[in-house]
CSV table of C-alpha atoms in Angstrom, one decimal:
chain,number,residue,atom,x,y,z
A,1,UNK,CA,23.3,2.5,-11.6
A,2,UNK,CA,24.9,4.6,-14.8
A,3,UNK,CA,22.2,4.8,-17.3
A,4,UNK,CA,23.5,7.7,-19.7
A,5,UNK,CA,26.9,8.3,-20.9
A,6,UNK,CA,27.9,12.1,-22.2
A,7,UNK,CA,29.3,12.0,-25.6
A,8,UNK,CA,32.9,12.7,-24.6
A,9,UNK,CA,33.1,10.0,-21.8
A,10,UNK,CA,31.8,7.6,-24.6
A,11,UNK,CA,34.6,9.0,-27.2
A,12,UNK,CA,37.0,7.9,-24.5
A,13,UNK,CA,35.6,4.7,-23.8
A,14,UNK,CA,35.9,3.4,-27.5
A,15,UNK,CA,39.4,4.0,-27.1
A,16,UNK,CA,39.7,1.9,-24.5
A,17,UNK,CA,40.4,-1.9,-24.4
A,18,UNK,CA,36.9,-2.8,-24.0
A,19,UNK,CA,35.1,-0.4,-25.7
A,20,UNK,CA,30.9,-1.0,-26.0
A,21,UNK,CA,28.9,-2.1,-28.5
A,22,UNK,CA,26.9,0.8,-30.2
A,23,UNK,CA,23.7,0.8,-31.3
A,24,UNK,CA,21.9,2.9,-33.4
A,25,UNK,CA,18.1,2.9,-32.9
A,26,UNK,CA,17.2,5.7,-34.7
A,27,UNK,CA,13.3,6.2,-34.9
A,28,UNK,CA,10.5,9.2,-34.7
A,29,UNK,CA,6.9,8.8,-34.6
A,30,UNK,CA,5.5,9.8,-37.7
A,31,UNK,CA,1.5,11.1,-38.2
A,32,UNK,CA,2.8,12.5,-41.9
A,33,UNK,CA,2.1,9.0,-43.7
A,34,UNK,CA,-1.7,9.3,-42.8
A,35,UNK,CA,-1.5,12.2,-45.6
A,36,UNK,CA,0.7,10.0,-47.6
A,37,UNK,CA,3.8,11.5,-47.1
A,38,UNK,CA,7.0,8.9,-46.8
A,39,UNK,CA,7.3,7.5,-43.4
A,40,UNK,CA,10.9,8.5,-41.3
A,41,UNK,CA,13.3,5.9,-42.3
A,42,UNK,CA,15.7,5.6,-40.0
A,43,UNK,CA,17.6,3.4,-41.8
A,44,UNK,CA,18.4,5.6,-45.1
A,45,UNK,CA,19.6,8.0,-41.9
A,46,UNK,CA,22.2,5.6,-40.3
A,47,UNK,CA,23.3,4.5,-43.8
A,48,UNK,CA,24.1,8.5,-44.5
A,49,UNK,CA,26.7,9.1,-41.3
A,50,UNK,CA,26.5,6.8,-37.9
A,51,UNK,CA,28.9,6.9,-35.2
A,52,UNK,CA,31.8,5.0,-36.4
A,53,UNK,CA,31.2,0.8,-35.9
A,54,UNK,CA,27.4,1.3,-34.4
A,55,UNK,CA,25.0,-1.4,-35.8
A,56,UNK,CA,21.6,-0.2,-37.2
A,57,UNK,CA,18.5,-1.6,-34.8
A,58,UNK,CA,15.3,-1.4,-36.5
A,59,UNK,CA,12.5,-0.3,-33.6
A,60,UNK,CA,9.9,-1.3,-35.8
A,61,UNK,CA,10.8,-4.8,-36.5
A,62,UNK,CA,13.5,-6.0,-33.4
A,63,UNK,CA,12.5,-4.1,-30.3
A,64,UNK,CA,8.2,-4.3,-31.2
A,65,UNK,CA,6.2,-6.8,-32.5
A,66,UNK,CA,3.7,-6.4,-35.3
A,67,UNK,CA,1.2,-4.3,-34.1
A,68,UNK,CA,-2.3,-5.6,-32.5
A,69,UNK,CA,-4.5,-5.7,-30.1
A,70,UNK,CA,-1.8,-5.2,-27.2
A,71,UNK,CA,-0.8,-1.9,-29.4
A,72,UNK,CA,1.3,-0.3,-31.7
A,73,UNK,CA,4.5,-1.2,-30.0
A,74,UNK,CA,4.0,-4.8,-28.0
A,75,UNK,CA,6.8,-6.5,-27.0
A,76,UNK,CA,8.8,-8.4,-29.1
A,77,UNK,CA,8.9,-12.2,-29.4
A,78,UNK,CA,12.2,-12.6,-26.6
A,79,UNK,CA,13.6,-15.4,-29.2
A,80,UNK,CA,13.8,-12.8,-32.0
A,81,UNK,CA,14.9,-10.1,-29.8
A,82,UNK,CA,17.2,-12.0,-28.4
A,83,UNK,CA,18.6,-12.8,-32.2
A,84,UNK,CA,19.0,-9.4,-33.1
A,85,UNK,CA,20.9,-8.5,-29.8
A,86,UNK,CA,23.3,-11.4,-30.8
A,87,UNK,CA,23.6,-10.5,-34.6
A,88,UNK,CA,24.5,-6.8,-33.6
A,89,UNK,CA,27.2,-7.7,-31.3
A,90,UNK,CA,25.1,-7.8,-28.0
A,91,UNK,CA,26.9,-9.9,-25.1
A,92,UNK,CA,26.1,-10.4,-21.7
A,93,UNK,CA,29.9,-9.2,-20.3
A,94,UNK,CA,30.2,-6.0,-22.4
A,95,UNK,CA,29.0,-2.8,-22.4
A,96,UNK,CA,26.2,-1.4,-24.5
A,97,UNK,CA,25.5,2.2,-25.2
A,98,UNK,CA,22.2,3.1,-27.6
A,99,UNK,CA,21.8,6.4,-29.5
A,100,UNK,CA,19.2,7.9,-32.1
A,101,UNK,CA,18.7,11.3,-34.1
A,102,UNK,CA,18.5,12.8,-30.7
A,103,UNK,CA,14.9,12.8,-29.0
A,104,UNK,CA,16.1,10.2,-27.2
A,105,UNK,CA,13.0,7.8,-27.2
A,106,UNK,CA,13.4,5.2,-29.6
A,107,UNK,CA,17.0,4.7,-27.7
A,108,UNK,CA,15.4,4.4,-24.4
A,109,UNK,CA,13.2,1.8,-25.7
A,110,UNK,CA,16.3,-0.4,-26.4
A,111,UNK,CA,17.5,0.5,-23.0
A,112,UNK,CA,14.7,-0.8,-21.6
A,113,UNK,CA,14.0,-4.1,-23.1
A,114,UNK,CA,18.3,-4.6,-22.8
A,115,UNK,CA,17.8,-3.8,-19.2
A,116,UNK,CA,14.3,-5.3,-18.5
A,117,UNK,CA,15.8,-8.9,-20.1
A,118,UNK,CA,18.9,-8.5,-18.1
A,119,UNK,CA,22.0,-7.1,-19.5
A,120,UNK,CA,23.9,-5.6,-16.4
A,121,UNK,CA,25.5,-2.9,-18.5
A,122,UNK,CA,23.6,-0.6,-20.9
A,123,UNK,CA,23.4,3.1,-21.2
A,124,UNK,CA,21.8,6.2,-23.5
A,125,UNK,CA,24.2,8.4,-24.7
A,126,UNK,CA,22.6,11.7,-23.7
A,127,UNK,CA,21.5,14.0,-26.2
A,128,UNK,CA,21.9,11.2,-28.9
A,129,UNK,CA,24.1,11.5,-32.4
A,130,UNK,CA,23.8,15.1,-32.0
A,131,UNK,CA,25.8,15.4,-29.1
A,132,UNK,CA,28.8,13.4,-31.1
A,133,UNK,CA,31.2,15.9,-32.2
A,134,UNK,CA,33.6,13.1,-33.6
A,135,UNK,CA,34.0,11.9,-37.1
A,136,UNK,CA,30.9,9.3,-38.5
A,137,UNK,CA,31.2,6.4,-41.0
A,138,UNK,CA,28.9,5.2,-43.6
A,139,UNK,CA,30.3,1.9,-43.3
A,140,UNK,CA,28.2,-1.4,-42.3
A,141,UNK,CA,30.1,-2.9,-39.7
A,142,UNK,CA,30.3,-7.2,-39.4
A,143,UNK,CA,30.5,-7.3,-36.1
A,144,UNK,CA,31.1,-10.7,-34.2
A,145,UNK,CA,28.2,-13.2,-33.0
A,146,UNK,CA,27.2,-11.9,-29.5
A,147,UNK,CA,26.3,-14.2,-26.7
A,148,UNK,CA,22.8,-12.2,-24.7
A,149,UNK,CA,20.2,-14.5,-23.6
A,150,UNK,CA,16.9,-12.2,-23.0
A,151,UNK,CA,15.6,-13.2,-19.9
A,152,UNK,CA,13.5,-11.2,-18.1
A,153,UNK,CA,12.9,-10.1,-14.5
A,154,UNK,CA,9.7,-10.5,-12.7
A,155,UNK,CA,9.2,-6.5,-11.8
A,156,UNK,CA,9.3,-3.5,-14.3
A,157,UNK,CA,6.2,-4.4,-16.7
A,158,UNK,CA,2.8,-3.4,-16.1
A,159,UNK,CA,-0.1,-4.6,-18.3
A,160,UNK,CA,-3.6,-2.9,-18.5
A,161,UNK,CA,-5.0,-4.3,-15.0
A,162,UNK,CA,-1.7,-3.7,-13.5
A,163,UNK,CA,-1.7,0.2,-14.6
A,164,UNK,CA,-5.0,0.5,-13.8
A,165,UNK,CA,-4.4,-0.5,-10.3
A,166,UNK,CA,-1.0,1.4,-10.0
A,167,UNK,CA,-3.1,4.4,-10.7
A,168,UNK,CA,-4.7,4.2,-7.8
A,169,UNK,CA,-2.6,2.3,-5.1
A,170,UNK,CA,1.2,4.6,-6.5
A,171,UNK,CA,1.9,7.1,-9.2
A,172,UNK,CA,1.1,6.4,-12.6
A,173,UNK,CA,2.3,9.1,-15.3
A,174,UNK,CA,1.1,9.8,-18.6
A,175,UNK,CA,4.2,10.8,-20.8
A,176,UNK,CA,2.4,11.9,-23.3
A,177,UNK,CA,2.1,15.9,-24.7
A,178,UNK,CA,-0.5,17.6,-22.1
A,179,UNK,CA,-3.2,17.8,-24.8
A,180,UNK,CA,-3.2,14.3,-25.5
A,181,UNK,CA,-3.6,13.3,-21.6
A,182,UNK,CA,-6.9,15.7,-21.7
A,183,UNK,CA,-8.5,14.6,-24.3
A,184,UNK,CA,-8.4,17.5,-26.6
A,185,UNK,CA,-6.8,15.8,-29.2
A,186,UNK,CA,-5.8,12.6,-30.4
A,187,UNK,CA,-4.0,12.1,-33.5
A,188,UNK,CA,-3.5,8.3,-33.2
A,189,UNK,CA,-5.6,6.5,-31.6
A,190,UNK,CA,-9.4,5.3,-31.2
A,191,UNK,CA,-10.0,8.1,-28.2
A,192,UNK,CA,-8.1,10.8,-26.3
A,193,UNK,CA,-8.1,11.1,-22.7
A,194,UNK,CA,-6.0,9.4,-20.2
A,195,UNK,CA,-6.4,6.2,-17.7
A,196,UNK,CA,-8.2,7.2,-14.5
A,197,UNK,CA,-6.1,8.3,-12.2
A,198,UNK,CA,-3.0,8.8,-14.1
A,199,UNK,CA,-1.1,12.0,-13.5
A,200,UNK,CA,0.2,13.9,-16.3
A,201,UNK,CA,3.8,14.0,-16.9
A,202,UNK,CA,5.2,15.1,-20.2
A,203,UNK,CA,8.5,13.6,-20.6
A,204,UNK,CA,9.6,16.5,-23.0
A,205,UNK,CA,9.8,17.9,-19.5
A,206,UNK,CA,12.5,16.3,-18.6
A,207,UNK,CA,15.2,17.5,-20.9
A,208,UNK,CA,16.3,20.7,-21.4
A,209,UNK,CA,16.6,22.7,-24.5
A,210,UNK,CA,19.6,20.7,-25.7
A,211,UNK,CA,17.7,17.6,-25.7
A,212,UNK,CA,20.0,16.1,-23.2
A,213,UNK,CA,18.3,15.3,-19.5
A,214,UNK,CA,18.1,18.1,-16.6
A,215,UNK,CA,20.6,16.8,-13.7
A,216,UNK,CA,19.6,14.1,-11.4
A,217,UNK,CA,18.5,16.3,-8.4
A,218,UNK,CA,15.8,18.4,-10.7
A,219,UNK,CA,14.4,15.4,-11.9
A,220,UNK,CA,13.8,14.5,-8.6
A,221,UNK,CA,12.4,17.5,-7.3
A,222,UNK,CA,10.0,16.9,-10.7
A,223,UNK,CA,8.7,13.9,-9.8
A,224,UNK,CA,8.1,15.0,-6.0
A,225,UNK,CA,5.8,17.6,-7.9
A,226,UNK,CA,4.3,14.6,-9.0
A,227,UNK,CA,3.4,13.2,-6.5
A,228,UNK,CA,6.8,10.2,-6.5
A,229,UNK,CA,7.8,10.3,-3.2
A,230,UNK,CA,10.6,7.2,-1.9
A,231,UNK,CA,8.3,4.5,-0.9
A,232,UNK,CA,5.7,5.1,-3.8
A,233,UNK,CA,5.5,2.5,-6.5
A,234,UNK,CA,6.1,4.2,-9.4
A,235,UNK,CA,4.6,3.3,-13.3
A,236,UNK,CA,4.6,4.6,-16.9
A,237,UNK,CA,2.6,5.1,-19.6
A,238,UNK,CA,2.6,6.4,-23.4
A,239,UNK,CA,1.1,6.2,-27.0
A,240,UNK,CA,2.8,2.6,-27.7
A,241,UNK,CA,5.7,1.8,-25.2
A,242,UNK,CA,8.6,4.5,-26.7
A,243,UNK,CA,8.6,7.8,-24.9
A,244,UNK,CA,6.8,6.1,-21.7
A,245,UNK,CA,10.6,4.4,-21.8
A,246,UNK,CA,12.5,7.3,-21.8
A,247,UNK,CA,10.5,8.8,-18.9
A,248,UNK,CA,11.4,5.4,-17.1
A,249,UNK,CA,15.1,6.5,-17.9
A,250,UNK,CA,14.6,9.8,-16.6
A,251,UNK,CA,13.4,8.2,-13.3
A,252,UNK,CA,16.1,5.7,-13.5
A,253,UNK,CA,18.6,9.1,-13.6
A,254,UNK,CA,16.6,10.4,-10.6
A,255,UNK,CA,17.5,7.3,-9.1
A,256,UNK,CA,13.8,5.8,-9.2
A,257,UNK,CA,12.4,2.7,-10.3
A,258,UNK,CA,9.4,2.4,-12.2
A,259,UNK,CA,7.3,-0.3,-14.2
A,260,UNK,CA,6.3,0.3,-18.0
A,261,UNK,CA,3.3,0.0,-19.3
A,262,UNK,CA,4.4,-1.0,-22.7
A,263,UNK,CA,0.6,-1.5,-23.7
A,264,UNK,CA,0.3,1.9,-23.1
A,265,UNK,CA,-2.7,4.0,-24.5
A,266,UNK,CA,-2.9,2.4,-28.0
A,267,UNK,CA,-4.0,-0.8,-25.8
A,268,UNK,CA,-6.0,0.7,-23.6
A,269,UNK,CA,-8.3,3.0,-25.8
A,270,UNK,CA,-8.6,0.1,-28.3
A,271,UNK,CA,-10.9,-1.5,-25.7
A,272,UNK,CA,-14.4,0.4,-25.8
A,273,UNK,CA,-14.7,-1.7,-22.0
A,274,UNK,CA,-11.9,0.8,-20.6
A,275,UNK,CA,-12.7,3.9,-18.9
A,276,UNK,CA,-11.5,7.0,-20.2
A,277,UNK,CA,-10.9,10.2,-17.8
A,278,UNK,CA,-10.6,13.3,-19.9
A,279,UNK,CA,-9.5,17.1,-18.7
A,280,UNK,CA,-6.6,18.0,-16.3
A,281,UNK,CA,-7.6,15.8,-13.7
A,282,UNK,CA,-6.2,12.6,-13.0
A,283,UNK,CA,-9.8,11.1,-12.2
């Protein structure tokens, strides 16, 4: 399965006859509004240069519901998502392809949720708009009334109990920074640490310095380091659901499946009844 597209095979495909629909999903977690400093508004930054007929998805509002007890990011209501798939052009027979300002999260999180509720065809351009060496627009495009239906699988999502276990019978990683997964800080949440049994597995780690990801065969020697081997069952966790997705891309690339945890640690340290392991060891 093709999950990325390099910015020059995707300026050829949108010549093409059927070229995909773009979407622009750009997003950053932001700790600045806490000291009351505007929030990243990834809006006002599509509405200033996008690539040319990409339609602007809020990650906020269409690919997360409001946040709660299952977390900052929970799943969206399917219906809704499924609405906003359809208003931005989103059909079940043509391609998709997801960008952002270039960390490459927020768009993984579309990818995700697209592939998760079963679009056969969707892929991260790698390296995001900054990779795009082509012209950008300012326009709003109209674009016609798209025909996805979310629906989806049975595998690939793992809630709390489900992580929990996966820690201990497969390979669960922590994508979050190092310092985060050991407890020695936590900017966001209720507690740091990690869930017992969870490996650390920074998915800064897998990109290079150009933001774009390493090449298939040293992701997969990463993961081996890891622990990932071909018959483990493999699952991921974050802050809320966003870069634990792009870590599940990178697997993807590596030609590995693996489950999200889209609860992730905002879930799981909001319950006082959770353990907590802190320190560089998984348990």
């Amino acid at each position: 399965m093709t999950v990325i597209i390099t910015a020059s095979e995707l300026a050829q495909e949108l010549t093409g006859g059927d070229p995909p629909v773009l979407l622009d999903v750009r997003w950053q977690l932001s700790v600045a509004k806490a000291a009351g400093a505007p929030a990243f508004d990834g809006r006002a930054e599509y509405a200033a240069g996008h690539l040319p007929g990409a339609v602007f998805v809020d990650l906020d509002r269409e690919l997360a519901s409001a946040p709660g007890a299952h977390g900052r990011h929970p799943l969206p209501d399917l219906a809704e998502f499924g609405a906003a798939m359809r208003r931005a052009g989103v059909s079940a027979t043509r391609p998709v392809v997801v960008y952002d300002g270039g960390q490459g999260w927020a768009a993984a999180r579309a990818w995700w949720l697209l592939h998760w509720t079963g679009h056969p065809d969707v892929r991260v351009l790698d390296g995001g708009l900054p990779s795009w060496e082509g012209e950008l627009s300012t326009g709003t495009p109209a674009p016609a009334e798209g025909d996805f239906r979310p629906e989806p699988r049975g595998a690939g999502l793992l809630d709390a109990d489900a992580a929990a276990s996966l820690a201990r019978t497969g390979v669960l990683l922590d994508a979050r920074a190092g310092e985060r997964y050991r407890g020695e800080v936590e900017p966001i949440d209720r507690v740091g640490g990690h869930i017992p049994g969870a490996v650390s597995a920074p998915t800064t780690e897998n990109v290079g310095p150009d933001g774009r990801f390493l090449p298939a065969a040293e992701l997969r020697d990463r993961f081996k380091a890891l622990g990932v081997s071909e018959d483990t069952e493999v699952g991921v966790y974050c802050g809320s659901g966003v870069s634990g997705a792009h870590e599940v891309l990178a697997l993807a690339v590596a030609g590995i499946p693996a489950a999200l945890y889209v609860g992730s640690w905002s879930e799981w340290s909001a319950d006082p009844s959770r353990p907590v392991a802190v320190g560089a060891d998984p348990q």
